[in-house]
PDB file of C-alpha atoms in Angstrom:
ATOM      1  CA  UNK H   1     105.041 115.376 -77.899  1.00  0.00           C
ATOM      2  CA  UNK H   2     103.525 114.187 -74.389  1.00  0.00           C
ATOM      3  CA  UNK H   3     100.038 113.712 -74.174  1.00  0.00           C
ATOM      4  CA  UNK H   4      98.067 112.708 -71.196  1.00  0.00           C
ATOM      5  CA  UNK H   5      94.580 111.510 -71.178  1.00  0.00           C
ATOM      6  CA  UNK H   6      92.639 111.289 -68.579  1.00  0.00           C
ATOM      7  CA  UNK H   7      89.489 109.190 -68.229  1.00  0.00           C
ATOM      8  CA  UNK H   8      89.491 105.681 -69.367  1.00  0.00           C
ATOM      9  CA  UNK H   9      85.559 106.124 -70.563  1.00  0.00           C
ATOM     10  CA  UNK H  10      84.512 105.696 -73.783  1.00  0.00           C
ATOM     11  CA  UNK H  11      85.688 108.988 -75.057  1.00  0.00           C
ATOM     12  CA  UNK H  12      88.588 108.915 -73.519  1.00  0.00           C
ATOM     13  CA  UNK H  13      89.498 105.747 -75.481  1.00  0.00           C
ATOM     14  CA  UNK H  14      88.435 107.268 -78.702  1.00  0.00           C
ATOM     15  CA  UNK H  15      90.734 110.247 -77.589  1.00  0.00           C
ATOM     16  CA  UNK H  16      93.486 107.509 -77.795  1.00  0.00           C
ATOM     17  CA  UNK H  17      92.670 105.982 -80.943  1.00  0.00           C
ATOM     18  CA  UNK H  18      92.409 108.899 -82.801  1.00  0.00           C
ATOM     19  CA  UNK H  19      95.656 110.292 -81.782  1.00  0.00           C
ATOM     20  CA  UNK H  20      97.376 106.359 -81.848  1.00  0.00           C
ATOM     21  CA  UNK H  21      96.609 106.074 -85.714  1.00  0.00           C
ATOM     22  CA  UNK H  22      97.988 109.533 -86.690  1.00  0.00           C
ATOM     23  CA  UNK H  23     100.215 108.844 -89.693  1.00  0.00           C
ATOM     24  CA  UNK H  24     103.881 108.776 -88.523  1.00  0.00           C
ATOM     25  CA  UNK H  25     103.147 110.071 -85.179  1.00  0.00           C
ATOM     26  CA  UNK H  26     106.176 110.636 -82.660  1.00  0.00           C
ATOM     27  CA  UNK H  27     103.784 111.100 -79.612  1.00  0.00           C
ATOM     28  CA  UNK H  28     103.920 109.414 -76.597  1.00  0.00           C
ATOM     29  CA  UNK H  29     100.472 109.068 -75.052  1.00  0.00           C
ATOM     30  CA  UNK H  30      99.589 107.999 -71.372  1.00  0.00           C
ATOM     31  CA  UNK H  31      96.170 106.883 -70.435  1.00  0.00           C
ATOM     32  CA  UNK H  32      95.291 107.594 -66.672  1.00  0.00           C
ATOM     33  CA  UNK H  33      91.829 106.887 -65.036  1.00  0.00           C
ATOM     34  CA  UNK H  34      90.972 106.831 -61.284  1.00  0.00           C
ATOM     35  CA  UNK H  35      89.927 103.197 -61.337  1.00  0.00           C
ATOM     36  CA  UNK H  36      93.340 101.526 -61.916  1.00  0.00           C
ATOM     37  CA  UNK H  37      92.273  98.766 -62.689  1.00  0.00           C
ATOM     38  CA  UNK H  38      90.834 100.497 -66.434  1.00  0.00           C
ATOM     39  CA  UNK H  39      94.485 101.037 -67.859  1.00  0.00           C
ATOM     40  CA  UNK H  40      96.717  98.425 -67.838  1.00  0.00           C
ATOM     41  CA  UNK H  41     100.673  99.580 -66.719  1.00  0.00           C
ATOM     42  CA  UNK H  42      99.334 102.951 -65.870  1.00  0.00           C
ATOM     43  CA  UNK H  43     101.758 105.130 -64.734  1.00  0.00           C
ATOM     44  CA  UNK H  44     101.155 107.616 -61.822  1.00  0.00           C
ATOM     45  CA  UNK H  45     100.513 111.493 -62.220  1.00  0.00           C
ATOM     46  CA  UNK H  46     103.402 113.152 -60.946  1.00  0.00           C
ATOM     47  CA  UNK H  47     105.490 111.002 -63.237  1.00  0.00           C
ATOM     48  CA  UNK H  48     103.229 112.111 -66.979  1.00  0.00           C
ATOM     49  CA  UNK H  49     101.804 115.313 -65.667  1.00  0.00           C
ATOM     50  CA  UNK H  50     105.080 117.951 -65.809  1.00  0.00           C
ATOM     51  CA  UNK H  51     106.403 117.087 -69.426  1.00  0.00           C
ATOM     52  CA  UNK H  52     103.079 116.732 -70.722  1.00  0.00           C
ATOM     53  CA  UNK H  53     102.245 119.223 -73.768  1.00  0.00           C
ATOM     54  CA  UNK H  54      98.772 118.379 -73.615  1.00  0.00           C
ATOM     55  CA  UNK H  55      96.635 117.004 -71.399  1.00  0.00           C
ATOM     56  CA  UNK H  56      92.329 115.832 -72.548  1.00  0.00           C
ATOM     57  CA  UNK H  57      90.145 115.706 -69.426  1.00  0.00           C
ATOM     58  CA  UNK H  58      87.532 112.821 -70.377  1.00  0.00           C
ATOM     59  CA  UNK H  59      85.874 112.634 -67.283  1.00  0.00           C
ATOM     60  CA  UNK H  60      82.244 113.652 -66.180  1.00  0.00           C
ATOM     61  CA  UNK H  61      81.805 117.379 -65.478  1.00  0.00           C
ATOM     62  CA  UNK H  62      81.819 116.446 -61.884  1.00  0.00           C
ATOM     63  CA  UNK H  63      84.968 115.148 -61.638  1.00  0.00           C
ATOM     64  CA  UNK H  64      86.911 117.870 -63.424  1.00  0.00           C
ATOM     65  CA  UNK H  65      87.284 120.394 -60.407  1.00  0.00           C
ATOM     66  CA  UNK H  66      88.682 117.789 -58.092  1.00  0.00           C
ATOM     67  CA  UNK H  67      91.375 116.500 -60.963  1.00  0.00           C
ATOM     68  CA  UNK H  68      92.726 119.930 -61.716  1.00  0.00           C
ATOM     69  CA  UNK H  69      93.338 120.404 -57.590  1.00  0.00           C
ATOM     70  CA  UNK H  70      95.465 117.047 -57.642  1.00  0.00           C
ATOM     71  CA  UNK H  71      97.973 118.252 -60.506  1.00  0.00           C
ATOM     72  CA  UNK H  72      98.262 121.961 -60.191  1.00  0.00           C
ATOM     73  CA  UNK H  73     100.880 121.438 -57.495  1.00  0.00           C
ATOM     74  CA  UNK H  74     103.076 119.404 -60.701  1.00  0.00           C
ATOM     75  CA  UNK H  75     101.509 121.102 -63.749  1.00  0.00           C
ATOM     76  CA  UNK H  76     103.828 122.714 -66.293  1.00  0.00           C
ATOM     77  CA  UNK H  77     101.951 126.586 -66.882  1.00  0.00           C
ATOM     78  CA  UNK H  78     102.513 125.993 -70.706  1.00  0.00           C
ATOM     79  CA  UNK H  79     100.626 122.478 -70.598  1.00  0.00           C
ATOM     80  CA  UNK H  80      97.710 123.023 -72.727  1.00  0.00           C
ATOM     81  CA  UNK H  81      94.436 121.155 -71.111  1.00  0.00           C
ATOM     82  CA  UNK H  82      91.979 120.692 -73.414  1.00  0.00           C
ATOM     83  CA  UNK H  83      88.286 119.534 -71.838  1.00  0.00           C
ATOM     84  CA  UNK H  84      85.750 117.207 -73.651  1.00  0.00           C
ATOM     85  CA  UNK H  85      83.966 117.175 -70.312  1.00  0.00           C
ATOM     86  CA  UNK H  86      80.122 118.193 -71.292  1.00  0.00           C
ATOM     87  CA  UNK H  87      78.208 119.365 -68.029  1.00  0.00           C
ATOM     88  CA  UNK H  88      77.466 121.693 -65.192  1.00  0.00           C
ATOM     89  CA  UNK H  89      79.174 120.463 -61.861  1.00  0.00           C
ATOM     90  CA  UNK H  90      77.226 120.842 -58.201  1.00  0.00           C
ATOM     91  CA  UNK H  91      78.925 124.588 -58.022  1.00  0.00           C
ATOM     92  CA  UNK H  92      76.470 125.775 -60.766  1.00  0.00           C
ATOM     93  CA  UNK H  93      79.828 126.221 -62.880  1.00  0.00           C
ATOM     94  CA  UNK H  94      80.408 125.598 -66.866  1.00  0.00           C
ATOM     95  CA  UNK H  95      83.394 123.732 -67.643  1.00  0.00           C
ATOM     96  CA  UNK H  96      84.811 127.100 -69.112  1.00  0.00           C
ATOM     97  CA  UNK H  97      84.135 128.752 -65.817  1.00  0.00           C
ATOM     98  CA  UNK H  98      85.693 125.813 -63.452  1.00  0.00           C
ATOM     99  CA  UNK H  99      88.567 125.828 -65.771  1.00  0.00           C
ATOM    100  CA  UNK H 100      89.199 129.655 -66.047  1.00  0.00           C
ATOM    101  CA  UNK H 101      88.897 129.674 -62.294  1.00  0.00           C
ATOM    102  CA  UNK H 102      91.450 126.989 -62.027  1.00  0.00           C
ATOM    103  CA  UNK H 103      94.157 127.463 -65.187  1.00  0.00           C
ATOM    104  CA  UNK H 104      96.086 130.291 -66.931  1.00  0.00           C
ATOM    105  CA  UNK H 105      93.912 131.848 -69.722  1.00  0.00           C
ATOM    106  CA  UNK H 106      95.002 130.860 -72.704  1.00  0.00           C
ATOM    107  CA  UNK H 107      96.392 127.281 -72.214  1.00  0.00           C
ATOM    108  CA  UNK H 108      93.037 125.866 -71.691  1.00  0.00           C
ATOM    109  CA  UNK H 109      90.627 125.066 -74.475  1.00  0.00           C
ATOM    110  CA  UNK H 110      87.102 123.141 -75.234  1.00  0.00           C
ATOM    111  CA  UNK H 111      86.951 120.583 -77.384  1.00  0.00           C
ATOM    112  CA  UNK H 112      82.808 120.485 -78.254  1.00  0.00           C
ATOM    113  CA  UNK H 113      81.424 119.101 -81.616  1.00  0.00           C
ATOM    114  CA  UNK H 114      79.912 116.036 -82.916  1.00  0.00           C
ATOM    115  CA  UNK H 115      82.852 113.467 -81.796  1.00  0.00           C
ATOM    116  CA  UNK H 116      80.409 110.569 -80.742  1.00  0.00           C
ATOM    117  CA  UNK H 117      82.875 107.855 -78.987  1.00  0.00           C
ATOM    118  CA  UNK H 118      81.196 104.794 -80.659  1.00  0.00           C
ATOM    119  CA  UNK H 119      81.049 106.515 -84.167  1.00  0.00           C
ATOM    120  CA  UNK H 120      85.117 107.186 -83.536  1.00  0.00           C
ATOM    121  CA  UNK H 121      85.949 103.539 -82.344  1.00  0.00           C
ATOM    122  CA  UNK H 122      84.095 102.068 -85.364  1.00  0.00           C
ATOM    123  CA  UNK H 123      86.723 104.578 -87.872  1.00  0.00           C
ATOM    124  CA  UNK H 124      84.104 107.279 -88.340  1.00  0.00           C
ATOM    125  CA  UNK H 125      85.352 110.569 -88.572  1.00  0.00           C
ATOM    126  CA  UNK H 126      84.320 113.549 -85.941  1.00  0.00           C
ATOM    127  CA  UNK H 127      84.155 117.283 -86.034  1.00  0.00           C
ATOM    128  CA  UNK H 128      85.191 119.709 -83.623  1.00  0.00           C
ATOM    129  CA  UNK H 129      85.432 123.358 -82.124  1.00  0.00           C
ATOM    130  CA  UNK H 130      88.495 124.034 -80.417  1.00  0.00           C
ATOM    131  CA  UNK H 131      87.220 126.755 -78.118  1.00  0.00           C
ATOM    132  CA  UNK H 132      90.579 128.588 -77.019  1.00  0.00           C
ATOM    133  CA  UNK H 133      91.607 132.323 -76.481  1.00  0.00           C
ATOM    134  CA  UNK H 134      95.378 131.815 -77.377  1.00  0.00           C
ATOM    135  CA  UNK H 135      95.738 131.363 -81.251  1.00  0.00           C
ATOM    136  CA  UNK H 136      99.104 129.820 -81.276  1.00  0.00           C
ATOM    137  CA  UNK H 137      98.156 126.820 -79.059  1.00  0.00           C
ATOM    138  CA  UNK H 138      94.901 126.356 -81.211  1.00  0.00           C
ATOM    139  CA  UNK H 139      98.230 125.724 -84.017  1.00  0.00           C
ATOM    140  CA  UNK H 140      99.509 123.525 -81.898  1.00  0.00           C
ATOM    141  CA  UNK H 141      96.490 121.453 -81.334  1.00  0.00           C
ATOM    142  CA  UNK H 142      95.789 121.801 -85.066  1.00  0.00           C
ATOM    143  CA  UNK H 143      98.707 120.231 -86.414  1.00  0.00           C
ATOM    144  CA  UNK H 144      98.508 117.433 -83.559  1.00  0.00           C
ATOM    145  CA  UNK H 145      95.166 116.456 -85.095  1.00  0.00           C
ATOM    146  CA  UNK H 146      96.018 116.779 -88.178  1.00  0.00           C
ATOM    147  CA  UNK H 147      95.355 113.669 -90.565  1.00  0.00           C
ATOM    148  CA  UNK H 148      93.176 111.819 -88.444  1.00  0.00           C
ATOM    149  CA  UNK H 149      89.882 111.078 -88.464  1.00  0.00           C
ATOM    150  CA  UNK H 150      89.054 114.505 -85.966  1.00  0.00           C
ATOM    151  CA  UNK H 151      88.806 118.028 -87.738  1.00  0.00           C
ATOM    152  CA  UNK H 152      88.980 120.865 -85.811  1.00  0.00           C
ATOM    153  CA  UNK H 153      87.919 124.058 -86.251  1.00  0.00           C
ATOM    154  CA  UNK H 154      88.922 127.358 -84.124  1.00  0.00           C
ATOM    155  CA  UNK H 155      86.649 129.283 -82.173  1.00  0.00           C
ATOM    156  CA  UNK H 156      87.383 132.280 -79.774  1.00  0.00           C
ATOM    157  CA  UNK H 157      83.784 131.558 -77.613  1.00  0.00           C
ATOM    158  CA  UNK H 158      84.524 129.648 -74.786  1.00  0.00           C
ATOM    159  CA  UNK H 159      81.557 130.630 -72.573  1.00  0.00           C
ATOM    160  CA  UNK H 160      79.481 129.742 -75.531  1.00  0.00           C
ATOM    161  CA  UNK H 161      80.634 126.878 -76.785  1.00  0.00           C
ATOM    162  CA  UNK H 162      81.028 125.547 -72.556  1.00  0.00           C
ATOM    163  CA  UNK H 163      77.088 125.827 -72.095  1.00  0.00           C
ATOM    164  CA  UNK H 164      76.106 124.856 -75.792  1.00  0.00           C
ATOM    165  CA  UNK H 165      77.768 121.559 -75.057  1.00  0.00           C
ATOM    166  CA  UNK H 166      75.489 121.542 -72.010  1.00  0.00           C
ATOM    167  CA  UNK H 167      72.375 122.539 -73.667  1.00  0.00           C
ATOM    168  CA  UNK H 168      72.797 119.676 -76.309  1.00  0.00           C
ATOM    169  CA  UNK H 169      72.208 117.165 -74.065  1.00  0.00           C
ATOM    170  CA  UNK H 170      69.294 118.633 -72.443  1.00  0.00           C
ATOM    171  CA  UNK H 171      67.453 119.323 -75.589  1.00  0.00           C
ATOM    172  CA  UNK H 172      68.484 115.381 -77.043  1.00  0.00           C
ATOM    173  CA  UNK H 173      66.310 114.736 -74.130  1.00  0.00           C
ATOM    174  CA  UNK H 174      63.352 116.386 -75.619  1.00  0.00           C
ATOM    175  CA  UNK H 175      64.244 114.650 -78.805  1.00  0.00           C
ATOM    176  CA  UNK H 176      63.943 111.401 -77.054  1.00  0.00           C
ATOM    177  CA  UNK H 177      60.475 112.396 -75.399  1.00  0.00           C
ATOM    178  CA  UNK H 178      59.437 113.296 -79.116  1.00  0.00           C
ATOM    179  CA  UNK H 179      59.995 110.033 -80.200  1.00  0.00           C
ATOM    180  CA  UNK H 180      58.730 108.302 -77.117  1.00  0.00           C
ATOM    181  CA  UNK H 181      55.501 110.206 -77.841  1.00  0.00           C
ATOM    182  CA  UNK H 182      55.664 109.343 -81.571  1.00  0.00           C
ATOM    183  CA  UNK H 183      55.407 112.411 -83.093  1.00  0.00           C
ATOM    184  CA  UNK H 184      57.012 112.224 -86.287  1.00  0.00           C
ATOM    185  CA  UNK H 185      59.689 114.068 -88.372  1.00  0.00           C
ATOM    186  CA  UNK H 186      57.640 117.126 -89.010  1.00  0.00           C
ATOM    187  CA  UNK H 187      56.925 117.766 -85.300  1.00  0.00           C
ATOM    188  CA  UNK H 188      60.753 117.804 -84.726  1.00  0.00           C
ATOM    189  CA  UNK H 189      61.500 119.659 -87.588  1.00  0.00           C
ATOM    190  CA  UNK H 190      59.315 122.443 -85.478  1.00  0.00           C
ATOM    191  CA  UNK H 191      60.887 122.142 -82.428  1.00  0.00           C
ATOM    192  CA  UNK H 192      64.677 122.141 -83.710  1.00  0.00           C
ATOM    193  CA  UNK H 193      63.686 125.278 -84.600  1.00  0.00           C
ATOM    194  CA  UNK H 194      62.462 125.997 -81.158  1.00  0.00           C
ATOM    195  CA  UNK H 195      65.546 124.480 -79.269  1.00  0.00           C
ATOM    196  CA  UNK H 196      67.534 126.622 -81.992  1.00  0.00           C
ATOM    197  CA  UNK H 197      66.344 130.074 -80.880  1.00  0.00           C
ATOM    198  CA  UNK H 198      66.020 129.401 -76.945  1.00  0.00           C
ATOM    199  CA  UNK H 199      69.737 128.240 -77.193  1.00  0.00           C
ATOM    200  CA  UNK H 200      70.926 131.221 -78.380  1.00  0.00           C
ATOM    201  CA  UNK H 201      69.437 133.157 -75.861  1.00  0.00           C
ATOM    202  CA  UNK H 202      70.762 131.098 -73.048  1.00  0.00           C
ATOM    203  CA  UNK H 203      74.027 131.283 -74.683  1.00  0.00           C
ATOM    204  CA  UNK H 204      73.845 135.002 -74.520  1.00  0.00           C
ATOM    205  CA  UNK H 205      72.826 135.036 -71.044  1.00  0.00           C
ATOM    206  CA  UNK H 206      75.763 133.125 -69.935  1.00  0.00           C
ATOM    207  CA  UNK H 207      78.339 135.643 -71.701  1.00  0.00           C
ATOM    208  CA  UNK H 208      78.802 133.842 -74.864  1.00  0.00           C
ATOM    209  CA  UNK H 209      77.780 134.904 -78.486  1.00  0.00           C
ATOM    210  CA  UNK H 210      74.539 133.600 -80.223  1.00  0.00           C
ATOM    211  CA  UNK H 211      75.930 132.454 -83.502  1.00  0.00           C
ATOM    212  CA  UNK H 212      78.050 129.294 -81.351  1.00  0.00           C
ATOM    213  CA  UNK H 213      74.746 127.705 -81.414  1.00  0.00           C
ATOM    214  CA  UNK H 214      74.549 127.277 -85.192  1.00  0.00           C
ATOM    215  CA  UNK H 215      77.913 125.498 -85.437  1.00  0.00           C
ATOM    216  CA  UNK H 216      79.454 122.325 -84.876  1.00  0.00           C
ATOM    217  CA  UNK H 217      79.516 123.317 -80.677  1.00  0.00           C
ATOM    218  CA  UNK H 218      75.847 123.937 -80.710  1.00  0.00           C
ATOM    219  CA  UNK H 219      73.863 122.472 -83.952  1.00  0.00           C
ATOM    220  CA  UNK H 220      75.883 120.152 -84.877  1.00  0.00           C
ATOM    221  CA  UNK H 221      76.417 118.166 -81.300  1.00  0.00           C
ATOM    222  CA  UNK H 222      73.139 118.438 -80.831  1.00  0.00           C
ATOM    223  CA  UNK H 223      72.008 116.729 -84.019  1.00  0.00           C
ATOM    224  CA  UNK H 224      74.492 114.131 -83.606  1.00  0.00           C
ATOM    225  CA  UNK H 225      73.588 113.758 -79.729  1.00  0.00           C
ATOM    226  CA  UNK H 226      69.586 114.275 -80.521  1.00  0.00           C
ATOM    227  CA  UNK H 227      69.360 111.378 -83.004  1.00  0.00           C
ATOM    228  CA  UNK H 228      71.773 108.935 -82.322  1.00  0.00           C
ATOM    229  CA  UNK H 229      70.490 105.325 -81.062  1.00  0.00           C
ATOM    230  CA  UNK H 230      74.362 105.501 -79.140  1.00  0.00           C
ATOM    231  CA  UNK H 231      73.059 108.819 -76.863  1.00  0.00           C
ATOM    232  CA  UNK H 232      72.042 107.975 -73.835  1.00  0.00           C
ATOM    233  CA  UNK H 233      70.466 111.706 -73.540  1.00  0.00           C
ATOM    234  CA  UNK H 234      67.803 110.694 -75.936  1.00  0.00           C
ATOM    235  CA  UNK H 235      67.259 107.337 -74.944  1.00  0.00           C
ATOM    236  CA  UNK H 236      66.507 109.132 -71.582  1.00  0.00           C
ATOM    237  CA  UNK H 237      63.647 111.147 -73.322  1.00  0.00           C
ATOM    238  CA  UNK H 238      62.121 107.481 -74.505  1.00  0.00           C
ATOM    239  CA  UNK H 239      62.192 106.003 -71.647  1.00  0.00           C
ATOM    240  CA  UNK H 240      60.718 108.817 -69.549  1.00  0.00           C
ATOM    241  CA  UNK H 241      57.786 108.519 -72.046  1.00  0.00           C
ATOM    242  CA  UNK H 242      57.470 104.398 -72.023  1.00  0.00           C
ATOM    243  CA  UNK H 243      58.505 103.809 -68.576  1.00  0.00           C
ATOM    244  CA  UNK H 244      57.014 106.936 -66.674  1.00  0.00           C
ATOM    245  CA  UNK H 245      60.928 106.992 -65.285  1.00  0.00           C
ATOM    246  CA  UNK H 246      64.645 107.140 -65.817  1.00  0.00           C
ATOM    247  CA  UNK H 247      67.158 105.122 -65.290  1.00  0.00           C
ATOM    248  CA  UNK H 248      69.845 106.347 -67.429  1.00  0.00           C
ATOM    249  CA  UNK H 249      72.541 108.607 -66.175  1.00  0.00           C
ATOM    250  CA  UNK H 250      72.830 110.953 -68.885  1.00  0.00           C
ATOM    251  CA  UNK H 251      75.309 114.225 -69.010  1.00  0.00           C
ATOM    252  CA  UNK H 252      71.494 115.799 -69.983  1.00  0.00           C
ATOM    253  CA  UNK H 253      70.055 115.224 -67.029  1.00  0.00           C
ATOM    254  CA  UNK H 254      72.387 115.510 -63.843  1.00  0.00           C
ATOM    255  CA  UNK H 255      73.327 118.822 -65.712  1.00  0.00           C
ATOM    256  CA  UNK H 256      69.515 120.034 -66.121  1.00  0.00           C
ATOM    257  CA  UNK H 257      69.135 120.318 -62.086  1.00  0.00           C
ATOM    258  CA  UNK H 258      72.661 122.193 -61.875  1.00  0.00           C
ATOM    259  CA  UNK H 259      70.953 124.270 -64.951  1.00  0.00           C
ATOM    260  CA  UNK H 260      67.955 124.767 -62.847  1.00  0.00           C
ATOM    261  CA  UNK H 261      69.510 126.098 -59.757  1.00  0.00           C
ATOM    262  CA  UNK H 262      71.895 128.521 -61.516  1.00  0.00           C
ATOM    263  CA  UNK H 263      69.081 129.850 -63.479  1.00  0.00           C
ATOM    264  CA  UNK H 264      66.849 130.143 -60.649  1.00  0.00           C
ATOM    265  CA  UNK H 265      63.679 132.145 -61.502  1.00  0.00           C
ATOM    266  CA  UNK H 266      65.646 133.173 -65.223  1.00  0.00           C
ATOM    267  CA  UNK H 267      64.612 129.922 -66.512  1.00  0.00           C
ATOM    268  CA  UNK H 268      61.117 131.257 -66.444  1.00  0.00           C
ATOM    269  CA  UNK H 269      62.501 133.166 -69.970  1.00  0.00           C
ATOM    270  CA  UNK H 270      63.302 129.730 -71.821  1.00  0.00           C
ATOM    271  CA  UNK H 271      59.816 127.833 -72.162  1.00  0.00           C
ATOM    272  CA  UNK H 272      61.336 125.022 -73.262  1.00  0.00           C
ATOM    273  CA  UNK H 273      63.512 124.313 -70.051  1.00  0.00           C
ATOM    274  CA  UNK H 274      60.220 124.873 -67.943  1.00  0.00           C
ATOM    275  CA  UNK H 275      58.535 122.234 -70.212  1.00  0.00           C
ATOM    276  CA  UNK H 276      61.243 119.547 -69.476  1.00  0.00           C
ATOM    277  CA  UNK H 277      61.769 120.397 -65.789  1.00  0.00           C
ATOM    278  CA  UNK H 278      57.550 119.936 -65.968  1.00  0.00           C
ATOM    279  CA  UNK H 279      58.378 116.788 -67.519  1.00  0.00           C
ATOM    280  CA  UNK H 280      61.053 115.311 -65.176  1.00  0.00           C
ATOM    281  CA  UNK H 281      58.867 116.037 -62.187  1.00  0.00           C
ATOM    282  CA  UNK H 282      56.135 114.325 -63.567  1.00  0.00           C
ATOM    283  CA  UNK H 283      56.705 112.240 -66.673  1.00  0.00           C
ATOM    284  CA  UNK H 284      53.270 111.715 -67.187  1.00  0.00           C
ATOM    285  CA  UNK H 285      52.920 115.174 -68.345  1.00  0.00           C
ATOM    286  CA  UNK H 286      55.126 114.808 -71.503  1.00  0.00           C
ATOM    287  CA  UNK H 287      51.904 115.499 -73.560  1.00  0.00           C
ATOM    288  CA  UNK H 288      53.286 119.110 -72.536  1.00  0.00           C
ATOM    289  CA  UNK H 289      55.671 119.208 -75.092  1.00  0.00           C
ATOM    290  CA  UNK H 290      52.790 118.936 -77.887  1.00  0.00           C
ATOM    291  CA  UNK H 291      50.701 121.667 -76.118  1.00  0.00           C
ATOM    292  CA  UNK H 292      53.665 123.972 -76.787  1.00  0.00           C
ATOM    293  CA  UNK H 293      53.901 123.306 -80.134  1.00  0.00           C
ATOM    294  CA  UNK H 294      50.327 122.463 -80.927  1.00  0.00           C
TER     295      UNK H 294
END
């Protein structure tokens, strides 16, 4: 088996491990990252992108687009390309729409769950929705992480698991502010149910079904991204409380203004959003959050 990663992040390393200490594995695996200098002996595209059974994209949201358009010319149509990126790109897109625009249904896939990189590196295990239409290559992906520390888990909703793994980032942000503000555990228990119920409606109004945002794509990233001292989504929301600014570059973040401009004047149905975009103009106002829930 061929697998390619691409990104040389932190994810994109985990990616590696996990699939490095698979018991007995025969696979070769090639790490590729636009900064050459990241993988040592890399080896160029056109030489690990046609025999390549799979292929992870582990790069920002942004970047995905522009990487498909370099291999498609020397991409095997069976290759199955399977994206952990997390984001909405300048073109307003979800990664399920750049990719469905881009790729043969049915060989492309989302891989969106709690699968934090640092956990992973440390020997942690990870969980994971395989978002994919075609049921044999969610097999194949099955057995290839099978007995390793990532379980997987099929689902057929890849517009709904593409913008849940959007939305938890945006709401770890709010997390972040909560804590910033000092709230408390009650006060979040509150709002999870709040972020709960306005994410299933924003799932549904991007195509996808409500009950992806109870699972591991929308729940269960979220609590892992929402609470982690590793996310740098909530440590956003902290520092926009402490500092009255942000300097983190979050997926959260950069995603909520591509958010904002698809959903134009919609975004006026999820109170929530309106709250944080209230925020992010003016950090001073994250009191806001409490008058919502007060």
């Amino acid at each position: 088996m061929n697998i390619v990663i691409i990104g040389a992040g932190e994810i994109g390393r985990a990616m590696e491990k996990i699939l490095k200490e698979k018991p007995d594995s025969p696979n070769q695996i090639f790490l590729w990252d636009k900064n050459q200098g990241k993988v040592s002996g890399q080896k160029p595209l056109e030489e690990i992108v046609p025999p390549a059974d799979f292929i992870f994209l582990c790069v920002p949201s942004s970047a995905v687009e522009e990487f498909l358009t370099t291999i498609k010319p020397s991409l095997n149509p069976e290759t199955i390309i399977i994206s952990l990126s997390k984001g909405i790109g300048d073109s307003g897109r979800t990664m399920a729409e750049v990719l469905g625009d881009n790729l043969s249904g049915g060989f492309f896939g989302l891989l969106c769950g709690p699968m934090l990189a640092e956990e992973i590196m440390l020997g942690k295990k990870a969980f994971a929705v395989l978002a994919i239409e075609n049921g044999e290559n969610y097999e194949k992906a099955s057995r290839l992480f099978s007995g390793t520390n990532l379980q997987i888990f099929q689902s057929p909703d890849i517009k709904g698991a593409a913008i849940a793994s959007v939305l938890k980032n945006i709401y770890s942000v709010l997390f972040g502010i909560c804590d910033g503000l000092g709230v408390g555990s009650n006060f979040k228990g509150r709002l999870l149910v709040e972020i709960l119920e306005e994410m299933k409606r924003i799932i549904l109004f991007f195509g996808g079904r409500s009950e992806t945002a109870e699972g591991l794509a929308g729940l269960g990233d979220f609590f892992a991204t929402a609470t982690s001292i590793y996310s740098k989504n909530y440590q956003s929301g902290v520092e926009i409380v402490k500092n009255k600014t942000c300097s983190l570059a979050g997926e959260g973040i950069m995603s909520f203004n591509n958010l904002k401009k698809r959903l134009g004047d919609e975004i006026n149905q999820f109170p929530l959003l309106k709250i944080l975009d209230k925020i992010l103009s003016d950090p001073a106002k994250a009191n806001l959050l409490l008058e919502k829930l007060a």
